[in-house]
PDB file of C-alpha atoms in Angstrom:
ATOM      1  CA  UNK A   1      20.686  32.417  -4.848  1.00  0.00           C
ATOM      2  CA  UNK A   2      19.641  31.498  -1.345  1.00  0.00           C
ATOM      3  CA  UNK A   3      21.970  32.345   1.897  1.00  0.00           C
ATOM      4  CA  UNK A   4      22.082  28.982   2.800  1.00  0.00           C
ATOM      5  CA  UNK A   5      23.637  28.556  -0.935  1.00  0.00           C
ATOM      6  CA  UNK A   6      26.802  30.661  -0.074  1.00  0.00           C
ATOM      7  CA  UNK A   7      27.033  29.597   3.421  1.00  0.00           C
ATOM      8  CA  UNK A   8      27.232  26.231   1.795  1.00  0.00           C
ATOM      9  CA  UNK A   9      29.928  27.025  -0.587  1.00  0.00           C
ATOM     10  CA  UNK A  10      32.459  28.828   1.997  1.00  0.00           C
ATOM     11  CA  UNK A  11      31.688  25.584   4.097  1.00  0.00           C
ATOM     12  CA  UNK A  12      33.071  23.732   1.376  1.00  0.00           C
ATOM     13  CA  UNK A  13      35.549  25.865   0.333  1.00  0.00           C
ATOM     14  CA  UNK A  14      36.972  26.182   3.727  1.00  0.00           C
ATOM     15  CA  UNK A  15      37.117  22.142   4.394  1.00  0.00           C
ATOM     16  CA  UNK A  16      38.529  21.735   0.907  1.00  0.00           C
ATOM     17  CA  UNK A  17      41.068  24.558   1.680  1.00  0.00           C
ATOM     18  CA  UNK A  18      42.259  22.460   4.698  1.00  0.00           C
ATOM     19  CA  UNK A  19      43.239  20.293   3.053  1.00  0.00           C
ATOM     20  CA  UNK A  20      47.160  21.011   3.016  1.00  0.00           C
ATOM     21  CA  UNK A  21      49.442  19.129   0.330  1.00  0.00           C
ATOM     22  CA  UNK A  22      52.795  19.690   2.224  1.00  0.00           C
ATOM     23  CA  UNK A  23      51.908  18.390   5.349  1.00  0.00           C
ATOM     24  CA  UNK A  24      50.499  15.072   3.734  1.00  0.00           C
ATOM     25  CA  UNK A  25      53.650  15.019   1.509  1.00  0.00           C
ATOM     26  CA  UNK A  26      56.130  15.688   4.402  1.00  0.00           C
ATOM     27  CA  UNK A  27      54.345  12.941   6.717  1.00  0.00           C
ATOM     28  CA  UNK A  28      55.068  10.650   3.532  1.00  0.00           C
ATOM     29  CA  UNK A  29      58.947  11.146   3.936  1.00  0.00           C
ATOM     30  CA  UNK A  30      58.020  11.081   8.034  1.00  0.00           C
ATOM     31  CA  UNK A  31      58.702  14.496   8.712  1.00  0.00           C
ATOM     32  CA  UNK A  32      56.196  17.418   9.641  1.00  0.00           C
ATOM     33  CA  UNK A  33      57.407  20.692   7.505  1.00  0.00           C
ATOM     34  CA  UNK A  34      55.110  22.567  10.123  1.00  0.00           C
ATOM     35  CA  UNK A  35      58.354  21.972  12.338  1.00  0.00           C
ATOM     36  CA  UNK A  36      60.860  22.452   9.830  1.00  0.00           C
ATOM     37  CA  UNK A  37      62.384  25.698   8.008  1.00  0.00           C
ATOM     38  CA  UNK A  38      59.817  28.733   7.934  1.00  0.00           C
ATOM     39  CA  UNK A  39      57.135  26.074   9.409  1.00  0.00           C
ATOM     40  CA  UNK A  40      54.811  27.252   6.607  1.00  0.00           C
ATOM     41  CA  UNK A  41      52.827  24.688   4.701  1.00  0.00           C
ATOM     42  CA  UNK A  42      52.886  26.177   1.483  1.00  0.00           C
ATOM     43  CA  UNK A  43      55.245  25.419  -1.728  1.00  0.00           C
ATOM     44  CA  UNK A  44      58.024  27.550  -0.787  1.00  0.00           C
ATOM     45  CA  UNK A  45      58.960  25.928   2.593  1.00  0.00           C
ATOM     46  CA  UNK A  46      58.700  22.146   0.882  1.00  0.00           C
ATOM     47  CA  UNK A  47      60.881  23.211  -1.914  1.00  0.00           C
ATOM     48  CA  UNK A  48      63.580  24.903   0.701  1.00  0.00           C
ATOM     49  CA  UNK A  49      63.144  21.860   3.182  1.00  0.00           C
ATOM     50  CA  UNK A  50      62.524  18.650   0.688  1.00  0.00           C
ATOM     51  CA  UNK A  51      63.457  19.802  -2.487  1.00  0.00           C
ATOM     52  CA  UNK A  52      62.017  21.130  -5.624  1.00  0.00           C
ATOM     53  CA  UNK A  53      59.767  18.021  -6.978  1.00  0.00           C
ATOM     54  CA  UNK A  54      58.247  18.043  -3.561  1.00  0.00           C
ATOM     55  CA  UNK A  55      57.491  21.892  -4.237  1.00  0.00           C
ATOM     56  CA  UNK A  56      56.042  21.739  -6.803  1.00  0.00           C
ATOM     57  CA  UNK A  57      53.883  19.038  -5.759  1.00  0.00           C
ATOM     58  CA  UNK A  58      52.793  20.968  -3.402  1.00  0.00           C
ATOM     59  CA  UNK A  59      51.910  23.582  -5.493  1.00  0.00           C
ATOM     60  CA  UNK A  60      50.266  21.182  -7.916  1.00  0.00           C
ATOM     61  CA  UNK A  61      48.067  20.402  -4.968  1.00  0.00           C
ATOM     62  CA  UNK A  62      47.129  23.572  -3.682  1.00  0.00           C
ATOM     63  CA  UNK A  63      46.453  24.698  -6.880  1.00  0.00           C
ATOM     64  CA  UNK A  64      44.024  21.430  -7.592  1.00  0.00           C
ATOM     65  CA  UNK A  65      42.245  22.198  -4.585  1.00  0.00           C
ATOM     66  CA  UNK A  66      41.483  25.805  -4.704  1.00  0.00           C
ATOM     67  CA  UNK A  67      40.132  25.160  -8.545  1.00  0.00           C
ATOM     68  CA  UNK A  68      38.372  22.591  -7.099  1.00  0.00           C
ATOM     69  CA  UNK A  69      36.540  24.888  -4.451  1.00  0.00           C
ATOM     70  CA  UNK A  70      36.205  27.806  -7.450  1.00  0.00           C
ATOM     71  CA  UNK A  71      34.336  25.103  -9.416  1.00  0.00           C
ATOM     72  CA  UNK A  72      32.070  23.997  -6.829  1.00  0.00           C
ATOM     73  CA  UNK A  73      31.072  27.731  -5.956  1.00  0.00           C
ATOM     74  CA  UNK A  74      30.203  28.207  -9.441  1.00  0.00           C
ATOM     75  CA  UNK A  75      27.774  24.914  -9.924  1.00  0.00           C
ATOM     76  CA  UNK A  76      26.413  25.861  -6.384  1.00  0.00           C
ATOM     77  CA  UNK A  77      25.992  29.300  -7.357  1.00  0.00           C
ATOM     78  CA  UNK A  78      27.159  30.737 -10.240  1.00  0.00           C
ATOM     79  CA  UNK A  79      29.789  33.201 -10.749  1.00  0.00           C
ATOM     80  CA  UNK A  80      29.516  34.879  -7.432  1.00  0.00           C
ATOM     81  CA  UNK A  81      29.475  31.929  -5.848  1.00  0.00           C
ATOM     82  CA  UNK A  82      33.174  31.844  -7.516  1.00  0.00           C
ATOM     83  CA  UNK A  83      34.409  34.238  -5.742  1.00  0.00           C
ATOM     84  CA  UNK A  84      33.208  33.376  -2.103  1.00  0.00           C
ATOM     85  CA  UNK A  85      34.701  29.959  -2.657  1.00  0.00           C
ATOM     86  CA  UNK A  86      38.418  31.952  -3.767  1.00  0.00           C
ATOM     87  CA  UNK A  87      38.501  33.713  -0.161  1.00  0.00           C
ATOM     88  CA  UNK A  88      36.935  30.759   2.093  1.00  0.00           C
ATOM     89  CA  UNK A  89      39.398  28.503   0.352  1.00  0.00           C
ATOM     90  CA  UNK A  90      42.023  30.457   1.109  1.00  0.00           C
ATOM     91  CA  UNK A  91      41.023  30.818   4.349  1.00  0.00           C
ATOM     92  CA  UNK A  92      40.827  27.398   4.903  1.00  0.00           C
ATOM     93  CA  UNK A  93      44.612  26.784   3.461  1.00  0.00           C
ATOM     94  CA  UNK A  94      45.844  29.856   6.006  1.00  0.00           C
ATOM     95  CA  UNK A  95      44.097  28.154   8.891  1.00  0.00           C
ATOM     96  CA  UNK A  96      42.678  24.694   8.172  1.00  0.00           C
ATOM     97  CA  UNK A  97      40.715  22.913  10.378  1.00  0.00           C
ATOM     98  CA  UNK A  98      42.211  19.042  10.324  1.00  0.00           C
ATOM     99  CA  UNK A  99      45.687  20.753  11.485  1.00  0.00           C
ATOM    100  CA  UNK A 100      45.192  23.084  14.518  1.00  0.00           C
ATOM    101  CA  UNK A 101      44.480  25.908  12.239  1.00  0.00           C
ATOM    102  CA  UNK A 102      48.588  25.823  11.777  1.00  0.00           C
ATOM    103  CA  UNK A 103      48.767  26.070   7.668  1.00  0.00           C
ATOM    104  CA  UNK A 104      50.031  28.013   4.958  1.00  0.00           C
ATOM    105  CA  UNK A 105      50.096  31.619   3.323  1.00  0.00           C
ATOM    106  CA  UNK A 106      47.791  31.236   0.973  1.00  0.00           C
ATOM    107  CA  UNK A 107      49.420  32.487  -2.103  1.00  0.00           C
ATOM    108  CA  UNK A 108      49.345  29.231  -4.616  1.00  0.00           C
ATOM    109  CA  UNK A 109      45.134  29.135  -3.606  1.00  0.00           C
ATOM    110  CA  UNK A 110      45.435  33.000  -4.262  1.00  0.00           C
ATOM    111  CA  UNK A 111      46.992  32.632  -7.578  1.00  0.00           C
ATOM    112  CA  UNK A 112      44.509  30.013  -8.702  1.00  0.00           C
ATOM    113  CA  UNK A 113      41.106  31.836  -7.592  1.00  0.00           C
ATOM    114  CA  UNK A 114      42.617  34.802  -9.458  1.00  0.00           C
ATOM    115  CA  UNK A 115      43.660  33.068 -12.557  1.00  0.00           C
ATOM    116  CA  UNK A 116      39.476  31.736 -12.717  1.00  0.00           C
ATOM    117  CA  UNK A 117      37.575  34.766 -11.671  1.00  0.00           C
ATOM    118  CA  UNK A 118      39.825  37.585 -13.276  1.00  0.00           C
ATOM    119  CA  UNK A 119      42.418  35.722 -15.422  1.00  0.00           C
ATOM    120  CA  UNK A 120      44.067  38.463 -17.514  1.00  0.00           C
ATOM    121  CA  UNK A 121      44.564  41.097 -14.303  1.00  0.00           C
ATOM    122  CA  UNK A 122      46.249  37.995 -13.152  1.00  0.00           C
ATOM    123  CA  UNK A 123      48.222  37.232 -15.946  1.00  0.00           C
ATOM    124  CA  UNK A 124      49.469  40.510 -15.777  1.00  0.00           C
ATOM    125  CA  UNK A 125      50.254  40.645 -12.261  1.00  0.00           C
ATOM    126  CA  UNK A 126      51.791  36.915 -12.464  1.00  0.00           C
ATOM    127  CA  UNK A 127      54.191  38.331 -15.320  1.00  0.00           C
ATOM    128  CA  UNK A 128      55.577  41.165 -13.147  1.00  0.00           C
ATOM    129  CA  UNK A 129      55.685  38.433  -9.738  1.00  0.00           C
ATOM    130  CA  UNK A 130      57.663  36.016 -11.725  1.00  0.00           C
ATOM    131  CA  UNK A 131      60.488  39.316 -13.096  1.00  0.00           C
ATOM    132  CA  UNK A 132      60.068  40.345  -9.031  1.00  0.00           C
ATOM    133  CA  UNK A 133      61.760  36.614  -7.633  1.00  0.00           C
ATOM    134  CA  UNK A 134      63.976  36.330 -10.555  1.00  0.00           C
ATOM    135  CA  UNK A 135      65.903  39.693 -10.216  1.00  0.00           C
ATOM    136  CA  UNK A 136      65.294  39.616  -6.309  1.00  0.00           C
ATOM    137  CA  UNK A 137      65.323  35.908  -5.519  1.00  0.00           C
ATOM    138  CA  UNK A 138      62.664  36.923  -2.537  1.00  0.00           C
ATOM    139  CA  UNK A 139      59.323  34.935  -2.996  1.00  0.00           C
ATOM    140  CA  UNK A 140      57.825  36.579  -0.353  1.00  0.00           C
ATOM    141  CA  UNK A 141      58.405  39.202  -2.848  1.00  0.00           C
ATOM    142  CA  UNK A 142      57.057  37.814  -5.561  1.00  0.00           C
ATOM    143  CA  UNK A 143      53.637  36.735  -4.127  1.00  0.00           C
ATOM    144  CA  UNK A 144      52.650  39.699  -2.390  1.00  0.00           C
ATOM    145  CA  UNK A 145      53.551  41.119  -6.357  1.00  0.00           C
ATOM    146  CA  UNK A 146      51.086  39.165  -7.546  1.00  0.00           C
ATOM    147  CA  UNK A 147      48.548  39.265  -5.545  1.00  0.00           C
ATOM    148  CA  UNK A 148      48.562  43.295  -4.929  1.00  0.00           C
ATOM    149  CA  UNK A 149      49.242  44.122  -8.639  1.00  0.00           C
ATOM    150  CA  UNK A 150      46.263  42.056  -9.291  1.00  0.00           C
ATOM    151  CA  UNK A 151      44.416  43.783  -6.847  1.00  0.00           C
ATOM    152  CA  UNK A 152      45.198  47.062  -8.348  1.00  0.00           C
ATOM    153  CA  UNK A 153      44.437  46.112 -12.047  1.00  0.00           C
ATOM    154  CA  UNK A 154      41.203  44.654 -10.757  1.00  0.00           C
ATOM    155  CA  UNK A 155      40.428  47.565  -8.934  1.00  0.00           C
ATOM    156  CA  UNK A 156      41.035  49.528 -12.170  1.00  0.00           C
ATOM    157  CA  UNK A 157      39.272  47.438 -14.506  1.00  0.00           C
ATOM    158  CA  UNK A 158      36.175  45.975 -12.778  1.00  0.00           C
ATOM    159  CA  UNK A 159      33.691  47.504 -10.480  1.00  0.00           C
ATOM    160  CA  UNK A 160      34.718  47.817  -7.046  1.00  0.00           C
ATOM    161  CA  UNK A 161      31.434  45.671  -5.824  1.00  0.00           C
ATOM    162  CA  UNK A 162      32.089  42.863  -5.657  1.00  0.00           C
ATOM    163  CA  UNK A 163      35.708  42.566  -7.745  1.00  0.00           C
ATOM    164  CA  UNK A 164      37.554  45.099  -6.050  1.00  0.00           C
ATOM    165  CA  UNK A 165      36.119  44.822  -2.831  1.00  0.00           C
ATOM    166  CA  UNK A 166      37.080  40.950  -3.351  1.00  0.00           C
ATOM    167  CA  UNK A 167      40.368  41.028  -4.365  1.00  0.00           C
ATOM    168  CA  UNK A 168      41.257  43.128  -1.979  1.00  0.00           C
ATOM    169  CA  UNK A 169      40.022  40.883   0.852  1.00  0.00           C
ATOM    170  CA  UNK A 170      42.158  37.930  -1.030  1.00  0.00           C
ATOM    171  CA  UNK A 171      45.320  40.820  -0.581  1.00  0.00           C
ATOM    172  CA  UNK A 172      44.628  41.585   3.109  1.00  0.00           C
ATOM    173  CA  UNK A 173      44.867  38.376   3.855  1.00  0.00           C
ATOM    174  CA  UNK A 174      48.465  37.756   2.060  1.00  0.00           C
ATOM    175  CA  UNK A 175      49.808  41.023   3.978  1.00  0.00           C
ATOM    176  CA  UNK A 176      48.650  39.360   7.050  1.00  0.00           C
ATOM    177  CA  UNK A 177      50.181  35.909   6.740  1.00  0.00           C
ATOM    178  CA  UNK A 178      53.358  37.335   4.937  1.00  0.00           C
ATOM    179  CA  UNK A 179      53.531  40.190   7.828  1.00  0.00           C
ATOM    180  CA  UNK A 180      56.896  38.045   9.602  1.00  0.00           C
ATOM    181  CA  UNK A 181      58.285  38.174   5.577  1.00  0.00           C
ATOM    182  CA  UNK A 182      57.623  42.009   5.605  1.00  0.00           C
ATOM    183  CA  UNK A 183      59.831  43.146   8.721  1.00  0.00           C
ATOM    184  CA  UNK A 184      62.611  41.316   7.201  1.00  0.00           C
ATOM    185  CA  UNK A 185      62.237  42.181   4.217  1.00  0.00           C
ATOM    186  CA  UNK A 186      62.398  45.775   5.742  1.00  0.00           C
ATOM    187  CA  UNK A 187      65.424  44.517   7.765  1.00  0.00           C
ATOM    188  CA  UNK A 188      67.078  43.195   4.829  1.00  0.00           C
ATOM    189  CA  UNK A 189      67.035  39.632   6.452  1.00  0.00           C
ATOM    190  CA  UNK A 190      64.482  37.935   4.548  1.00  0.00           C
ATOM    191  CA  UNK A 191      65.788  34.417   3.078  1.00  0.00           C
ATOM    192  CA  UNK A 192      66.338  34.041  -0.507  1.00  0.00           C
ATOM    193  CA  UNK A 193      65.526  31.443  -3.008  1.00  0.00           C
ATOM    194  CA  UNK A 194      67.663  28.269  -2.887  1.00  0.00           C
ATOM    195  CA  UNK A 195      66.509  25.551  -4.731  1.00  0.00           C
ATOM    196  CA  UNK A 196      68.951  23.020  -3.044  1.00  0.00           C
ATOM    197  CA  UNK A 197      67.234  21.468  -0.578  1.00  0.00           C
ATOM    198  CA  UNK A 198      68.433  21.990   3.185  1.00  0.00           C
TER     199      UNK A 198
END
């Protein structure tokens, strides 16, 4: 495979990954969630703001998209292309280029990449996220769960070049957009889940 081949597929990825679901849902119902709640993009914020079938909407679309980018890396350049395509499109979802670079957190595009390149670490790690919100009702929680347990067991499991090394790009980049979540979850002021919508 050629440079210009990967630079290609984190170009897509990235313009794919900019795409953000919430804001095109919440400018259906003419509101902005950028504006609204935590003023993420992502699933969590829509469910808390609009309610739960616009979450998971959301997360249906995120998820689409970041597939989407995974497949495209992989016809453009195989398996490795795959995984450059999993952190560009995140990338693009955390700061996407149609919206000021105001976007998500990256952690429904996270889950997907992971679930294609290294599906049972993150089947695994997804097992323990999902016990994590449901005895904690913190999200925040949950995802950074998921994506460092998956980082771990991939770390484990699979050479560190380029798997480890990979994943844990895909988990520096959740501590850094969940960094706000962190201090109050440290604080003990981090909001819970509530699926009734505000």
């Amino acid at each position: 495979m050629t440079p210009f081949q990967y630079l290609s597929v984190a170009l897509i990825a990235y313009l794919v990954g900019s795409f953000s679901s919430g804001i095109v849902l919440s400018a259906f119902k003419g509101r902005d969630i950028r504006k609204e709640g935590s003023k993420s993009t992502g699933a969590t914020n829509v469910t808390r703001v609009m309610g739960v079938g616009y979450g998971l909407l959301t997360f249906l679309g995120d998820f689409i998209k970041a597939s989407l980018a995974v497949w495209v890396g992989v016809l453009i350049c195989g398996y490795p292309g795959a995984m450059v395509a999993g952190i560009y499109v995140v990338v693009g979802h955390n700061w996407p280029v149609y919206y000021q670079f105001r976007g998500g957190k990256g952690i429904v595009c996270s889950i997907a990449v992971l679930l294609l390149v290294c599906p049972v670490e993150a089947l695994i790690a997804g097992a323990l996220a999902i016990v994590v919100i449901a005895l904690t009702r913190y999200v925040s929680l949950g995802s950074l769960t998921m994506v460092g347990v998956s980082a771990v067991l991939i770390l484990i499991f699979k050479p560190f070049v380029p798997h480890g090394a990979w994943a844990l790009i895909l988990f520096v980049l959740a501590i850094y957009q969940h960094r706000a979540n962190i201090a109050r979850l440290v604080r003990g002021e981090e909001n819970k889940l509530n699926l009734k919508r505000k």
